[in-house]
Amino acid sequence: MPADTHDAVLSFYRVRQAMGAIGIVVPVLLVGLSLAGYAPLPPALSDYYHTPLRDLFVGTMVSLGVFLLTYLGHREINGIVTDRTVSTAAGLGAIGIALAPNRTLDPCLPVPILMQTDLMAAIHVLSAGVFLGATAVFCLVLFPRAGRTVPTPGKRRRNQVYRLCGWAILLSLAGLGAYFLALGPEARCAIRDLRPVLWLEVVTVLAFGVAWLVKGRGIRALNDDRHDPRDMPPPRDG
């Protein structure tokens, strides 16, 4: 391919790899720093907003949001569930998570933990749902699509990883829903020291990171010798 097109393709992959790297490194770094004593280990990832590691958490989510808002993906004329619409939703969700802090509630309280009464906390919960839901759509719907060509062996291997990440996100969301909505205060109180919300959220963010790293051809064992046309950047006029 022409040199300028080759550079554009490499840049396109590098953006995907950057999002994947952030999704993998940052939750590990946050939890690792907590275990090392630099900050308390909170009950949820979002609660890092209220710790000395707030700047790292907020900066990470805003960075992901900006990447996602500027990500065009593949140009598609028809359809609502496109790379552009889903990445925009995910980007707005990521920024909402960062800028609208949640309100940490005692899991032993009899009041349902998702009954947030202040506006910022409600925006936070909505943003988290949009971000994680859009991420699952990427993994289960958009990334596995093969376009107009027969899937290559590498594409089939990558699709398996995408689907595994998508189901990990959905199962984690189901676990979060069960914790918040199905468990009573006594059950939540009994397991609060295990921090189930934190670990389920870590799984979702790690799955996000792995999927984007694979989509950016960041794991060579899953790549083909030739490029999948659907991984090419969208054409630009001029």
GROMACS .gro file of C-alpha atoms in nm:
model
  238
    1MET     CA    1   0.000   0.000   0.000
    2PRO     CA    2   0.115   0.363  -0.042
    3ALA     CA    3   0.337   0.497   0.235
    4ASP     CA    4   0.082   0.754   0.354
    5THR     CA    5  -0.193   0.489   0.370
    6HIS     CA    6   0.040   0.254   0.556
    7ASP     CA    7   0.113   0.528   0.814
    8ALA     CA    8  -0.259   0.598   0.854
    9VAL     CA    9  -0.328   0.228   0.916
   10LEU     CA   10  -0.052   0.208   1.177
   11SER     CA   11  -0.188   0.519   1.351
   12PHE     CA   12  -0.537   0.368   1.349
   13TYR     CA   13  -0.407   0.053   1.515
   14ARG     CA   14  -0.202   0.253   1.763
   15VAL     CA   15  -0.511   0.438   1.889
   16ARG     CA   16  -0.686   0.105   1.949
   17GLN     CA   17  -0.381  -0.032   2.124
   18ALA     CA   18  -0.360   0.276   2.346
   19MET     CA   19  -0.719   0.228   2.461
   20GLY     CA   20  -0.649  -0.138   2.526
   21ALA     CA   21  -0.334  -0.063   2.723
   22ILE     CA   22  -0.514   0.191   2.940
   23GLY     CA   23  -0.794  -0.055   3.012
   24ILE     CA   24  -0.548  -0.324   3.120
   25VAL     CA   25  -0.281  -0.125   3.303
   26VAL     CA   26  -0.485   0.126   3.502
   27PRO     CA   27  -0.710  -0.105   3.710
   28VAL     CA   28  -0.406  -0.322   3.786
   29LEU     CA   29  -0.211  -0.010   3.882
   30LEU     CA   30  -0.489   0.129   4.103
   31VAL     CA   31  -0.539  -0.196   4.291
   32GLY     CA   32  -0.165  -0.257   4.308
   33LEU     CA   33  -0.101   0.084   4.462
   34SER     CA   34  -0.378   0.021   4.713
   35LEU     CA   35  -0.230  -0.314   4.811
   36ALA     CA   36   0.108  -0.142   4.845
   37GLY     CA   37  -0.040   0.102   5.095
   38TYR     CA   38  -0.058   0.419   4.885
   39ALA     CA   39  -0.437   0.438   4.916
   40PRO     CA   40  -0.714   0.235   5.082
   41LEU     CA   41  -0.867  -0.045   4.877
   42PRO     CA   42  -1.214   0.097   4.805
   43PRO     CA   43  -1.538  -0.101   4.769
   44ALA     CA   44  -1.562  -0.006   4.399
   45LEU     CA   45  -1.339   0.131   4.124
   46SER     CA   46  -1.541   0.449   4.112
   47ASP     CA   47  -1.460   0.510   4.478
   48TYR     CA   48  -1.101   0.585   4.382
   49TYR     CA   49  -1.242   0.932   4.321
   50HIS     CA   50  -1.246   0.971   4.700
   51THR     CA   51  -0.888   0.847   4.754
   52PRO     CA   52  -0.541   0.997   4.697
   53LEU     CA   53  -0.542   0.819   4.358
   54ARG     CA   54  -0.831   1.032   4.231
   55ASP     CA   55  -0.624   1.210   3.965
   56LEU     CA   56  -0.513   0.878   3.815
   57PHE     CA   57  -0.870   0.748   3.805
   58VAL     CA   58  -1.024   1.067   3.663
   59GLY     CA   59  -0.744   1.121   3.411
   60THR     CA   60  -0.776   0.765   3.286
   61MET     CA   61  -1.151   0.780   3.232
   62VAL     CA   62  -1.133   1.120   3.061
   63SER     CA   63  -0.855   0.994   2.833
   64LEU     CA   64  -1.062   0.690   2.736
   65GLY     CA   65  -1.361   0.915   2.679
   66VAL     CA   66  -1.169   1.145   2.446
   67PHE     CA   67  -1.027   0.851   2.251
   68LEU     CA   68  -1.373   0.701   2.211
   69LEU     CA   69  -1.538   1.029   2.110
   70THR     CA   70  -1.283   1.080   1.833
   71TYR     CA   71  -1.293   0.719   1.715
   72LEU     CA   72  -1.474   0.694   1.382
   73GLY     CA   73  -1.428   0.325   1.312
   74HIS     CA   74  -1.571   0.193   0.986
   75ARG     CA   75  -1.790   0.411   0.772
   76GLU     CA   76  -2.141   0.267   0.746
   77ILE     CA   77  -2.430   0.439   0.577
   78ASN     CA   78  -2.719   0.248   0.733
   79GLY     CA   79  -2.791   0.130   1.083
   80ILE     CA   80  -2.795   0.276   1.431
   81VAL     CA   81  -2.551   0.034   1.593
   82THR     CA   82  -2.235   0.155   1.418
   83ASP     CA   83  -1.881   0.210   1.537
   84ARG     CA   84  -1.943   0.583   1.549
   85THR     CA   85  -2.265   0.579   1.751
   86VAL     CA   86  -2.147   0.316   1.998
   87SER     CA   87  -1.806   0.480   2.050
   88THR     CA   88  -1.977   0.815   2.109
   89ALA     CA   89  -2.204   0.661   2.372
   90ALA     CA   90  -1.909   0.487   2.537
   91GLY     CA   91  -1.702   0.807   2.533
   92LEU     CA   92  -1.977   1.012   2.695
   93GLY     CA   93  -2.023   0.736   2.953
   94ALA     CA   94  -1.651   0.729   3.038
   95ILE     CA   95  -1.637   1.106   3.085
   96GLY     CA   96  -1.956   1.098   3.291
   97ILE     CA   97  -1.802   0.837   3.523
   98ALA     CA   98  -1.500   1.062   3.576
   99LEU     CA   99  -1.672   1.397   3.623
  100ALA     CA  100  -1.982   1.289   3.816
  101PRO     CA  101  -1.857   1.120   4.134
  102ASN     CA  102  -2.062   0.847   4.295
  103ARG     CA  103  -2.176   0.857   4.654
  104THR     CA  104  -2.032   0.574   4.860
  105LEU     CA  105  -2.308   0.405   5.058
  106ASP     CA  106  -2.281   0.160   5.344
  107PRO     CA  107  -2.385  -0.181   5.202
  108CYS     CA  108  -2.540  -0.266   5.539
  109LEU     CA  109  -2.804   0.006   5.507
  110PRO     CA  110  -3.158  -0.120   5.449
  111VAL     CA  111  -3.213   0.135   5.171
  112PRO     CA  112  -3.137  -0.015   4.826
  113ILE     CA  113  -2.785   0.088   4.734
  114LEU     CA  114  -2.881   0.210   4.385
  115MET     CA  115  -3.140   0.454   4.520
  116GLN     CA  116  -2.915   0.754   4.457
  117THR     CA  117  -3.084   1.078   4.553
  118ASP     CA  118  -2.841   1.343   4.428
  119LEU     CA  119  -2.802   1.436   4.063
  120MET     CA  120  -2.429   1.371   4.031
  121ALA     CA  121  -2.457   1.019   4.173
  122ALA     CA  122  -2.747   0.941   3.939
  123ILE     CA  123  -2.543   1.066   3.640
  124HIS     CA  124  -2.255   0.848   3.755
  125VAL     CA  125  -2.468   0.531   3.768
  126LEU     CA  126  -2.624   0.608   3.427
  127SER     CA  127  -2.282   0.682   3.274
  128ALA     CA  128  -2.137   0.357   3.406
  129GLY     CA  129  -2.425   0.160   3.258
  130VAL     CA  130  -2.387   0.330   2.919
  131PHE     CA  131  -2.010   0.282   2.911
  132LEU     CA  132  -2.018  -0.087   3.003
  133GLY     CA  133  -2.318  -0.159   2.781
  134ALA     CA  134  -2.152   0.007   2.481
  135THR     CA  135  -1.833  -0.188   2.550
  136ALA     CA  136  -2.029  -0.515   2.544
  137VAL     CA  137  -2.182  -0.413   2.208
  138PHE     CA  138  -1.836  -0.355   2.066
  139CYS     CA  139  -1.717  -0.698   2.182
  140LEU     CA  140  -2.024  -0.900   2.084
  141VAL     CA  141  -2.156  -0.716   1.776
  142LEU     CA  142  -1.914  -0.474   1.610
  143PHE     CA  143  -1.570  -0.628   1.654
  144PRO     CA  144  -1.662  -0.983   1.537
  145ARG     CA  145  -1.816  -0.870   1.208
  146ALA     CA  146  -1.618  -0.999   0.910
  147GLY     CA  147  -1.733  -0.754   0.643
  148ARG     CA  148  -1.748  -0.872   0.285
  149THR     CA  149  -1.470  -1.129   0.305
  150VAL     CA  150  -1.449  -1.481   0.444
  151PRO     CA  151  -1.300  -1.462   0.795
  152THR     CA  152  -0.932  -1.553   0.804
  153PRO     CA  153  -0.797  -1.792   1.070
  154GLY     CA  154  -0.663  -1.493   1.263
  155LYS     CA  155  -0.999  -1.317   1.242
  156ARG     CA  156  -1.173  -1.625   1.381
  157ARG     CA  157  -0.926  -1.639   1.670
  158ARG     CA  158  -0.979  -1.270   1.744
  159ASN     CA  159  -1.355  -1.316   1.731
  160GLN     CA  160  -1.330  -1.581   2.002
  161VAL     CA  161  -1.144  -1.334   2.223
  162TYR     CA  162  -1.396  -1.056   2.151
  163ARG     CA  163  -1.688  -1.278   2.244
  164LEU     CA  164  -1.513  -1.404   2.557
  165CYS     CA  165  -1.454  -1.043   2.664
  166GLY     CA  166  -1.813  -0.948   2.583
  167TRP     CA  167  -1.958  -1.232   2.787
  168ALA     CA  168  -1.722  -1.150   3.074
  169ILE     CA  169  -1.862  -0.797   3.072
  170LEU     CA  170  -2.224  -0.915   3.060
  171LEU     CA  171  -2.173  -1.169   3.340
  172SER     CA  172  -2.003  -0.904   3.553
  173LEU     CA  173  -2.292  -0.667   3.491
  174ALA     CA  174  -2.532  -0.943   3.592
  175GLY     CA  175  -2.331  -0.995   3.910
  176LEU     CA  176  -2.342  -0.623   3.986
  177GLY     CA  177  -2.716  -0.619   3.928
  178ALA     CA  178  -2.765  -0.916   4.159
  179TYR     CA  179  -2.554  -0.751   4.431
  180PHE     CA  180  -2.732  -0.417   4.414
  181LEU     CA  181  -3.088  -0.530   4.348
  182ALA     CA  182  -3.130  -0.889   4.465
  183LEU     CA  183  -2.925  -0.908   4.783
  184GLY     CA  184  -3.067  -0.780   5.109
  185PRO     CA  185  -2.870  -0.561   5.351
  186GLU     CA  186  -2.764  -0.858   5.565
  187ALA     CA  187  -2.616  -1.044   5.266
  188ARG     CA  188  -2.442  -0.731   5.135
  189CYS     CA  189  -2.305  -0.659   5.481
  190ALA     CA  190  -2.175  -1.015   5.517
  191ILE     CA  191  -1.966  -0.997   5.200
  192ARG     CA  192  -1.868  -0.630   5.197
  193ASP     CA  193  -1.507  -0.703   5.304
  194LEU     CA  194  -1.469  -0.920   4.994
  195ARG     CA  195  -1.536  -0.610   4.781
  196PRO     CA  196  -1.738  -0.792   4.513
  197VAL     CA  197  -1.825  -0.470   4.330
  198LEU     CA  198  -1.459  -0.374   4.296
  199TRP     CA  199  -1.353  -0.709   4.151
  200LEU     CA  200  -1.648  -0.729   3.911
  201GLU     CA  201  -1.569  -0.380   3.784
  202VAL     CA  202  -1.203  -0.473   3.745
  203VAL     CA  203  -1.310  -0.768   3.528
  204THR     CA  204  -1.520  -0.544   3.303
  205VAL     CA  205  -1.242  -0.288   3.252
  206LEU     CA  206  -0.981  -0.559   3.188
  207ALA     CA  207  -1.212  -0.721   2.932
  208PHE     CA  208  -1.252  -0.379   2.766
  209GLY     CA  209  -0.874  -0.343   2.751
  210VAL     CA  210  -0.807  -0.690   2.612
  211ALA     CA  211  -1.070  -0.651   2.339
  212TRP     CA  212  -0.931  -0.317   2.220
  213LEU     CA  213  -0.572  -0.440   2.236
  214VAL     CA  214  -0.664  -0.738   2.017
  215LYS     CA  215  -0.858  -0.511   1.781
  216GLY     CA  216  -0.548  -0.296   1.750
  217ARG     CA  217  -0.342  -0.601   1.648
  218GLY     CA  218  -0.147  -0.570   1.972
  219ILE     CA  219  -0.118  -0.948   2.024
  220ARG     CA  220   0.081  -1.097   1.737
  221ALA     CA  221  -0.028  -1.455   1.798
  222LEU     CA  222  -0.383  -1.357   1.696
  223ASN     CA  223  -0.286  -1.169   1.380
  224ASP     CA  224  -0.277  -1.275   1.016
  225ASP     CA  225  -0.002  -1.212   0.765
  226ARG     CA  226  -0.245  -0.997   0.572
  227HIS     CA  227  -0.484  -0.732   0.698
  228ASP     CA  228  -0.857  -0.784   0.734
  229PRO     CA  229  -1.028  -0.513   0.522
  230ARG     CA  230  -1.260  -0.433   0.812
  231ASP     CA  231  -0.958  -0.328   1.017
  232MET     CA  232  -0.858  -0.065   0.763
  233PRO     CA  233  -0.936   0.294   0.856
  234PRO     CA  234  -1.240   0.452   0.688
  235PRO     CA  235  -1.169   0.633   0.359
  236ARG     CA  236  -1.136   1.007   0.365
  237ASP     CA  237  -1.208   1.250   0.083
  238GLY     CA  238  -0.908   1.458  -0.022
   0.00000   0.00000   0.00000
